[in-house]
Amino acid sequence: DTEVTQTPKHLVMGMTNKKSLKCEQHMGHRAMYWYKQKAKKPPELMFVYSYEKLSINESVPSRFSPECPNSSLLNLHLHALQPEDSALYLCASSHFGGINNSPLHFGNGTRLTVT
Amino acid sequence: AQKITQTQPGMFVQEKEAVTLDCTYDTSDQSYGLFWYKQPSSGEMIFLIYQGSYDEQNATEGRYSLNFQKARKSANLVISASQLGDSAMYFCAMRAVNYGGSQGNLIFGKGTKLSVKP
């Protein structure tokens, strides 16, 4: 079983809907990530939170809004998405602190379909 | 610039045989880490093995080993005694310290789809 839990597993939403993806980890990690993965492609980094503060935003459109309420939770709020935003959204966490040997631990992902 | 190259889009292997998945990388950093992940069709990214740039011995984790050749900038994954459950996409990834002045992010290759035949 994965130690990073993502909900929901599947989400279908219209372009005018507002929805949220949720991610939770209890490994004491202080870095959390959102990745987007299109079919047959590698994951692409969207956001990085370090100690609950947004540290990296990879020029993601504002219709994606991340939130880190505490050290264990990470949300991704979705609004006015486009069909091309349909993808697998992966959450991950890792230790933080200038070390490069900490693997990212991923959740099972949320398969998002925008209609 | 940092880059990971996986030149094998797809690989086939007979069950119980060994298989090598290729990965080359490019970085100007002296300190970095190399990772392999497995992604089954279910979507989860599963961490398999890690190799540090200063590690002198090749990493091993059960049936997985990493053939690290620093001078050639390669970090190939070797899976011994392949099992049907090994069929999945495999990603090589790299993370460097102080990339862009902050902790490095994980950079992925394009992946290799491994199919194990019974």
PDB file of C-alpha atoms in Angstrom:
ATOM      1  CA  ASP A   1       0.000   0.000   0.000  1.00  0.00           C
ATOM      2  CA  THR A   2       1.163   3.479  -0.873  1.00  0.00           C
ATOM      3  CA  GLU A   3       1.970   5.828   2.018  1.00  0.00           C
ATOM      4  CA  VAL A   4       0.702   8.806   0.056  1.00  0.00           C
ATOM      5  CA  THR A   5      -3.065   8.785  -0.287  1.00  0.00           C
ATOM      6  CA  GLN A   6      -4.867  10.614  -3.059  1.00  0.00           C
ATOM      7  CA  THR A   7      -8.590  11.150  -3.455  1.00  0.00           C
ATOM      8  CA  PRO A   8     -10.584  10.749  -5.552  1.00  0.00           C
ATOM      9  CA  LYS A   9      -9.144   8.020  -7.782  1.00  0.00           C
ATOM     10  CA  HIS A  10     -11.231   9.160 -10.729  1.00  0.00           C
ATOM     11  CA  LEU A  11     -12.892  12.503 -11.434  1.00  0.00           C
ATOM     12  CA  VAL A  12     -15.029  13.646 -14.329  1.00  0.00           C
ATOM     13  CA  MET A  13     -15.867  17.338 -14.415  1.00  0.00           C
ATOM     14  CA  GLY A  14     -17.317  19.873 -16.796  1.00  0.00           C
ATOM     15  CA  MET A  15     -15.470  22.973 -17.859  1.00  0.00           C
ATOM     16  CA  THR A  16     -17.545  25.172 -15.551  1.00  0.00           C
ATOM     17  CA  ASN A  17     -17.189  22.997 -12.468  1.00  0.00           C
ATOM     18  CA  LYS A  18     -15.051  23.600  -9.394  1.00  0.00           C
ATOM     19  CA  LYS A  19     -13.458  20.548  -7.834  1.00  0.00           C
ATOM     20  CA  SER A  20     -10.528  19.692  -5.584  1.00  0.00           C
ATOM     21  CA  LEU A  21      -7.948  16.934  -5.523  1.00  0.00           C
ATOM     22  CA  LYS A  22      -6.656  15.866  -2.130  1.00  0.00           C
ATOM     23  CA  CYS A  23      -3.385  14.326  -1.006  1.00  0.00           C
ATOM     24  CA  GLU A  24      -2.282  13.163   2.440  1.00  0.00           C
ATOM     25  CA  GLN A  25       0.965  11.749   3.801  1.00  0.00           C
ATOM     26  CA  HIS A  26       2.053  10.802   7.301  1.00  0.00           C
ATOM     27  CA  MET A  27       5.741  10.136   6.726  1.00  0.00           C
ATOM     28  CA  GLY A  28       6.897  13.408   8.244  1.00  0.00           C
ATOM     29  CA  HIS A  29       7.951  14.720   4.857  1.00  0.00           C
ATOM     30  CA  ARG A  30       8.195  18.494   4.570  1.00  0.00           C
ATOM     31  CA  ALA A  31       8.225  18.707   0.764  1.00  0.00           C
ATOM     32  CA  MET A  32       5.106  17.928  -1.272  1.00  0.00           C
ATOM     33  CA  TYR A  33       4.588  17.989  -5.004  1.00  0.00           C
ATOM     34  CA  TRP A  34       1.933  17.989  -7.694  1.00  0.00           C
ATOM     35  CA  TYR A  35       2.733  16.382 -11.038  1.00  0.00           C
ATOM     36  CA  LYS A  36       0.646  16.126 -14.190  1.00  0.00           C
ATOM     37  CA  GLN A  37       1.075  13.101 -16.449  1.00  0.00           C
ATOM     38  CA  LYS A  38      -0.398  12.698 -19.896  1.00  0.00           C
ATOM     39  CA  ALA A  39      -0.712   9.237 -21.430  1.00  0.00           C
ATOM     40  CA  LYS A  40       2.600   7.629 -22.425  1.00  0.00           C
ATOM     41  CA  LYS A  41       4.576  10.636 -21.161  1.00  0.00           C
ATOM     42  CA  PRO A  42       6.709  11.188 -18.064  1.00  0.00           C
ATOM     43  CA  PRO A  43       5.301  13.186 -15.153  1.00  0.00           C
ATOM     44  CA  GLU A  44       5.632  16.947 -15.417  1.00  0.00           C
ATOM     45  CA  LEU A  45       6.208  19.025 -12.301  1.00  0.00           C
ATOM     46  CA  MET A  46       3.500  21.570 -11.492  1.00  0.00           C
ATOM     47  CA  PHE A  47       4.057  22.783  -7.924  1.00  0.00           C
ATOM     48  CA  VAL A  48       6.400  22.207  -5.001  1.00  0.00           C
ATOM     49  CA  TYR A  49       5.637  23.043  -1.378  1.00  0.00           C
ATOM     50  CA  SER A  50       8.442  23.189   1.165  1.00  0.00           C
ATOM     51  CA  TYR A  51       7.469  23.541   4.818  1.00  0.00           C
ATOM     52  CA  GLU A  52       3.918  24.419   3.759  1.00  0.00           C
ATOM     53  CA  LYS A  53       5.090  27.278   1.569  1.00  0.00           C
ATOM     54  CA  LEU A  54       4.852  27.307  -2.212  1.00  0.00           C
ATOM     55  CA  SER A  55       8.429  27.198  -3.456  1.00  0.00           C
ATOM     56  CA  ILE A  56       8.008  26.310  -7.107  1.00  0.00           C
ATOM     57  CA  ASN A  57       5.248  27.033  -9.607  1.00  0.00           C
ATOM     58  CA  GLU A  58       6.221  25.750 -13.033  1.00  0.00           C
ATOM     59  CA  SER A  59       4.213  28.418 -14.887  1.00  0.00           C
ATOM     60  CA  VAL A  60       0.983  26.547 -14.280  1.00  0.00           C
ATOM     61  CA  PRO A  61      -2.235  28.292 -15.441  1.00  0.00           C
ATOM     62  CA  SER A  62      -4.225  29.959 -12.684  1.00  0.00           C
ATOM     63  CA  ARG A  63      -7.143  27.571 -13.191  1.00  0.00           C
ATOM     64  CA  PHE A  64      -5.008  25.232 -11.042  1.00  0.00           C
ATOM     65  CA  SER A  65      -4.681  26.513  -7.487  1.00  0.00           C
ATOM     66  CA  PRO A  66      -2.607  24.576  -4.949  1.00  0.00           C
ATOM     67  CA  GLU A  67      -3.024  24.736  -1.199  1.00  0.00           C
ATOM     68  CA  CYS A  68      -1.065  23.219   1.658  1.00  0.00           C
ATOM     69  CA  PRO A  69      -3.167  23.534   4.838  1.00  0.00           C
ATOM     70  CA  ASN A  70      -0.619  21.680   7.000  1.00  0.00           C
ATOM     71  CA  SER A  71       2.441  19.493   6.727  1.00  0.00           C
ATOM     72  CA  SER A  72       0.399  16.383   5.934  1.00  0.00           C
ATOM     73  CA  LEU A  73      -2.123  17.708   3.440  1.00  0.00           C
ATOM     74  CA  LEU A  74      -1.905  19.046  -0.076  1.00  0.00           C
ATOM     75  CA  ASN A  75      -4.847  20.121  -2.193  1.00  0.00           C
ATOM     76  CA  LEU A  76      -5.215  21.098  -5.813  1.00  0.00           C
ATOM     77  CA  HIS A  77      -8.243  23.255  -6.547  1.00  0.00           C
ATOM     78  CA  LEU A  78      -9.565  23.097 -10.097  1.00  0.00           C
ATOM     79  CA  HIS A  79     -11.726  25.693 -11.800  1.00  0.00           C
ATOM     80  CA  ALA A  80     -12.706  26.353 -15.412  1.00  0.00           C
ATOM     81  CA  LEU A  81     -10.528  23.569 -16.760  1.00  0.00           C
ATOM     82  CA  GLN A  82     -10.117  22.722 -20.416  1.00  0.00           C
ATOM     83  CA  PRO A  83     -10.412  19.273 -22.042  1.00  0.00           C
ATOM     84  CA  GLU A  84      -6.633  19.272 -22.589  1.00  0.00           C
ATOM     85  CA  ASP A  85      -6.219  19.310 -18.800  1.00  0.00           C
ATOM     86  CA  SER A  86      -7.443  15.717 -18.730  1.00  0.00           C
ATOM     87  CA  ALA A  87      -4.568  13.677 -17.302  1.00  0.00           C
ATOM     88  CA  LEU A  88      -3.306  11.671 -14.351  1.00  0.00           C
ATOM     89  CA  TYR A  89      -2.481  13.987 -11.445  1.00  0.00           C
ATOM     90  CA  LEU A  90       0.131  12.624  -9.101  1.00  0.00           C
ATOM     91  CA  CYS A  91       0.939  13.837  -5.626  1.00  0.00           C
ATOM     92  CA  ALA A  92       4.303  13.081  -4.059  1.00  0.00           C
ATOM     93  CA  SER A  93       6.236  13.837  -0.900  1.00  0.00           C
ATOM     94  CA  SER A  94       9.850  13.672   0.210  1.00  0.00           C
ATOM     95  CA  HIS A  95      12.296  14.829   2.850  1.00  0.00           C
ATOM     96  CA  PHE A  96      13.596  18.337   2.335  1.00  0.00           C
ATOM     97  CA  GLY A  97      16.874  19.983   3.122  1.00  0.00           C
ATOM     98  CA  GLY A  98      19.404  20.073   0.343  1.00  0.00           C
ATOM     99  CA  ILE A  99      19.821  16.326   0.131  1.00  0.00           C
ATOM    100  CA  ASN A 100      19.544  14.629  -3.188  1.00  0.00           C
ATOM    101  CA  ASN A 101      19.082  11.052  -2.072  1.00  0.00           C
ATOM    102  CA  SER A 102      15.545  11.361  -0.816  1.00  0.00           C
ATOM    103  CA  PRO A 103      13.206   9.598  -3.210  1.00  0.00           C
ATOM    104  CA  LEU A 104       9.815  11.024  -3.939  1.00  0.00           C
ATOM    105  CA  HIS A 105       6.999   8.841  -2.686  1.00  0.00           C
ATOM    106  CA  PHE A 106       4.017   9.012  -5.002  1.00  0.00           C
ATOM    107  CA  GLY A 107       0.345   8.414  -4.493  1.00  0.00           C
ATOM    108  CA  ASN A 108      -1.822   6.346  -6.821  1.00  0.00           C
ATOM    109  CA  GLY A 109      -2.930   9.448  -8.662  1.00  0.00           C
ATOM    110  CA  THR A 110      -6.259  10.934  -9.695  1.00  0.00           C
ATOM    111  CA  ARG A 111      -7.409  10.297 -13.264  1.00  0.00           C
ATOM    112  CA  LEU A 112      -9.105  13.509 -14.309  1.00  0.00           C
ATOM    113  CA  THR A 113     -11.387  13.811 -17.324  1.00  0.00           C
ATOM    114  CA  VAL A 114     -12.645  17.243 -18.346  1.00  0.00           C
ATOM    115  CA  THR A 115     -15.735  17.189 -20.562  1.00  0.00           C
TER     116      THR A 115
ATOM    117  CA  ALA B   1      20.953  21.882 -18.394  1.00  0.00           C
ATOM    118  CA  GLN B   2      19.992  18.561 -16.917  1.00  0.00           C
ATOM    119  CA  LYS B   3      18.681  15.749 -19.045  1.00  0.00           C
ATOM    120  CA  ILE B   4      17.763  12.084 -18.786  1.00  0.00           C
ATOM    121  CA  THR B   5      17.700   9.910 -21.899  1.00  0.00           C
ATOM    122  CA  GLN B   6      16.025   6.528 -22.184  1.00  0.00           C
ATOM    123  CA  THR B   7      16.507   5.237 -25.711  1.00  0.00           C
ATOM    124  CA  GLN B   8      14.328   2.111 -25.507  1.00  0.00           C
ATOM    125  CA  PRO B   9      10.634   2.951 -25.907  1.00  0.00           C
ATOM    126  CA  GLY B  10       9.710  -0.703 -25.446  1.00  0.00           C
ATOM    127  CA  MET B  11      11.416  -3.914 -24.372  1.00  0.00           C
ATOM    128  CA  PHE B  12      10.361  -7.559 -24.283  1.00  0.00           C
ATOM    129  CA  VAL B  13      11.834 -10.186 -21.966  1.00  0.00           C
ATOM    130  CA  GLN B  14      11.044 -13.810 -21.342  1.00  0.00           C
ATOM    131  CA  GLU B  15       9.848 -14.694 -17.874  1.00  0.00           C
ATOM    132  CA  LYS B  16      12.709 -15.694 -15.522  1.00  0.00           C
ATOM    133  CA  GLU B  17      15.343 -14.037 -17.695  1.00  0.00           C
ATOM    134  CA  ALA B  18      17.298 -10.863 -16.860  1.00  0.00           C
ATOM    135  CA  VAL B  19      16.774  -7.570 -18.639  1.00  0.00           C
ATOM    136  CA  THR B  20      18.687  -4.283 -18.752  1.00  0.00           C
ATOM    137  CA  LEU B  21      16.931  -0.948 -19.195  1.00  0.00           C
ATOM    138  CA  ASP B  22      19.203   1.828 -20.408  1.00  0.00           C
ATOM    139  CA  CYS B  23      19.503   5.310 -18.955  1.00  0.00           C
ATOM    140  CA  THR B  24      22.017   8.054 -19.682  1.00  0.00           C
ATOM    141  CA  TYR B  25      22.092  11.436 -18.033  1.00  0.00           C
ATOM    142  CA  ASP B  26      23.657  14.820 -18.482  1.00  0.00           C
ATOM    143  CA  THR B  27      24.462  17.257 -15.710  1.00  0.00           C
ATOM    144  CA  SER B  28      27.193  19.676 -14.748  1.00  0.00           C
ATOM    145  CA  ASP B  29      26.531  19.170 -11.051  1.00  0.00           C
ATOM    146  CA  GLN B  30      28.984  17.107  -9.024  1.00  0.00           C
ATOM    147  CA  SER B  31      26.434  15.931  -6.504  1.00  0.00           C
ATOM    148  CA  TYR B  32      23.304  14.246  -7.768  1.00  0.00           C
ATOM    149  CA  GLY B  33      21.102  11.238  -7.268  1.00  0.00           C
ATOM    150  CA  LEU B  34      19.721   8.787  -9.785  1.00  0.00           C
ATOM    151  CA  PHE B  35      16.436   6.962  -9.285  1.00  0.00           C
ATOM    152  CA  TRP B  36      14.378   4.334 -11.021  1.00  0.00           C
ATOM    153  CA  TYR B  37      10.607   4.191 -10.775  1.00  0.00           C
ATOM    154  CA  LYS B  38       8.109   1.589 -11.948  1.00  0.00           C
ATOM    155  CA  GLN B  39       4.661   2.617 -13.107  1.00  0.00           C
ATOM    156  CA  PRO B  40       2.118  -0.171 -13.675  1.00  0.00           C
ATOM    157  CA  SER B  41      -0.985   0.485 -15.712  1.00  0.00           C
ATOM    158  CA  SER B  42      -2.778   1.380 -12.472  1.00  0.00           C
ATOM    159  CA  GLY B  43      -0.795   4.628 -12.408  1.00  0.00           C
ATOM    160  CA  GLU B  44       1.140   4.554  -9.156  1.00  0.00           C
ATOM    161  CA  MET B  45       4.813   5.523  -9.377  1.00  0.00           C
ATOM    162  CA  ILE B  46       6.778   2.989  -7.334  1.00  0.00           C
ATOM    163  CA  PHE B  47      10.303   3.847  -6.187  1.00  0.00           C
ATOM    164  CA  LEU B  48      12.701   0.985  -6.968  1.00  0.00           C
ATOM    165  CA  ILE B  49      16.312   1.962  -6.410  1.00  0.00           C
ATOM    166  CA  TYR B  50      18.655   4.890  -5.803  1.00  0.00           C
ATOM    167  CA  GLN B  51      22.311   5.596  -6.720  1.00  0.00           C
ATOM    168  CA  GLY B  52      24.260   8.583  -5.455  1.00  0.00           C
ATOM    169  CA  SER B  53      26.897  10.245  -7.546  1.00  0.00           C
ATOM    170  CA  TYR B  54      29.544   9.621  -4.876  1.00  0.00           C
ATOM    171  CA  ASP B  55      28.573   6.017  -4.236  1.00  0.00           C
ATOM    172  CA  GLU B  56      31.406   3.725  -5.254  1.00  0.00           C
ATOM    173  CA  GLN B  57      29.391   0.552  -5.306  1.00  0.00           C
ATOM    174  CA  ASN B  58      26.428  -0.200  -7.524  1.00  0.00           C
ATOM    175  CA  ALA B  59      23.103  -0.118  -5.715  1.00  0.00           C
ATOM    176  CA  THR B  60      21.083  -3.299  -5.319  1.00  0.00           C
ATOM    177  CA  GLU B  61      17.553  -3.874  -4.023  1.00  0.00           C
ATOM    178  CA  GLY B  62      16.364  -7.441  -4.254  1.00  0.00           C
ATOM    179  CA  ARG B  63      16.029  -8.345  -7.944  1.00  0.00           C
ATOM    180  CA  TYR B  64      16.926  -4.799  -8.981  1.00  0.00           C
ATOM    181  CA  SER B  65      20.461  -3.561  -9.451  1.00  0.00           C
ATOM    182  CA  LEU B  66      21.800  -0.373 -10.917  1.00  0.00           C
ATOM    183  CA  ASN B  67      24.805  -0.529 -13.238  1.00  0.00           C
ATOM    184  CA  PHE B  68      26.360   2.871 -12.561  1.00  0.00           C
ATOM    185  CA  GLN B  69      29.127   4.032 -14.903  1.00  0.00           C
ATOM    186  CA  LYS B  70      29.904   7.585 -13.901  1.00  0.00           C
ATOM    187  CA  ALA B  71      32.434   8.349 -16.612  1.00  0.00           C
ATOM    188  CA  ARG B  72      29.932   7.311 -19.259  1.00  0.00           C
ATOM    189  CA  LYS B  73      27.075   9.009 -17.387  1.00  0.00           C
ATOM    190  CA  SER B  74      24.943   5.917 -17.501  1.00  0.00           C
ATOM    191  CA  ALA B  75      22.724   4.340 -14.847  1.00  0.00           C
ATOM    192  CA  ASN B  76      21.173   1.226 -16.301  1.00  0.00           C
ATOM    193  CA  LEU B  77      18.606  -0.805 -14.377  1.00  0.00           C
ATOM    194  CA  VAL B  78      19.053  -4.563 -14.325  1.00  0.00           C
ATOM    195  CA  ILE B  79      16.095  -6.730 -13.376  1.00  0.00           C
ATOM    196  CA  SER B  80      16.999 -10.329 -12.686  1.00  0.00           C
ATOM    197  CA  ALA B  81      14.621 -13.294 -12.947  1.00  0.00           C
ATOM    198  CA  SER B  82      11.825 -11.298 -14.587  1.00  0.00           C
ATOM    199  CA  GLN B  83       8.282 -11.923 -13.420  1.00  0.00           C
ATOM    200  CA  LEU B  84       4.982 -11.263 -15.166  1.00  0.00           C
ATOM    201  CA  GLY B  85       4.283  -8.568 -12.582  1.00  0.00           C
ATOM    202  CA  ASP B  86       7.326  -6.657 -13.787  1.00  0.00           C
ATOM    203  CA  SER B  87       5.417  -5.620 -16.908  1.00  0.00           C
ATOM    204  CA  ALA B  88       5.143  -1.845 -16.545  1.00  0.00           C
ATOM    205  CA  MET B  89       6.612   1.485 -17.598  1.00  0.00           C
ATOM    206  CA  TYR B  90      10.005   2.213 -16.067  1.00  0.00           C
ATOM    207  CA  PHE B  91      11.298   5.745 -15.575  1.00  0.00           C
ATOM    208  CA  CYS B  92      14.850   6.820 -14.883  1.00  0.00           C
ATOM    209  CA  ALA B  93      15.088  10.098 -12.969  1.00  0.00           C
ATOM    210  CA  MET B  94      17.733  12.434 -11.616  1.00  0.00           C
ATOM    211  CA  ARG B  95      17.867  14.947  -8.823  1.00  0.00           C
ATOM    212  CA  ALA B  96      20.719  17.357  -8.182  1.00  0.00           C
ATOM    213  CA  VAL B  97      21.500  19.438  -5.139  1.00  0.00           C
ATOM    214  CA  ASN B  98      21.369  23.180  -5.534  1.00  0.00           C
ATOM    215  CA  TYR B  99      19.832  23.022  -8.979  1.00  0.00           C
ATOM    216  CA  GLY B 100      18.807  26.565  -9.714  1.00  0.00           C
ATOM    217  CA  GLY B 101      19.939  27.568  -6.264  1.00  0.00           C
ATOM    218  CA  SER B 102      17.507  25.371  -4.416  1.00  0.00           C
ATOM    219  CA  GLN B 103      16.894  21.725  -3.781  1.00  0.00           C
ATOM    220  CA  GLY B 104      16.781  19.951  -7.082  1.00  0.00           C
ATOM    221  CA  ASN B 105      13.615  18.638  -8.548  1.00  0.00           C
ATOM    222  CA  LEU B 106      13.211  15.197 -10.009  1.00  0.00           C
ATOM    223  CA  ILE B 107      13.797  15.152 -13.756  1.00  0.00           C
ATOM    224  CA  PHE B 108      12.361  12.153 -15.599  1.00  0.00           C
ATOM    225  CA  GLY B 109      13.334  10.366 -18.768  1.00  0.00           C
ATOM    226  CA  LYS B 110      10.648   9.416 -21.284  1.00  0.00           C
ATOM    227  CA  GLY B 111      10.385   5.899 -19.956  1.00  0.00           C
ATOM    228  CA  THR B 112      10.703   2.328 -21.227  1.00  0.00           C
ATOM    229  CA  LYS B 113       7.710   0.019 -21.440  1.00  0.00           C
ATOM    230  CA  LEU B 114       8.734  -3.463 -20.353  1.00  0.00           C
ATOM    231  CA  SER B 115       6.642  -6.459 -21.321  1.00  0.00           C
ATOM    232  CA  VAL B 116       7.384  -9.838 -19.734  1.00  0.00           C
ATOM    233  CA  LYS B 117       6.341 -12.834 -21.817  1.00  0.00           C
ATOM    234  CA  PRO B 118       5.293 -16.122 -20.164  1.00  0.00           C
TER     235      PRO B 118
END
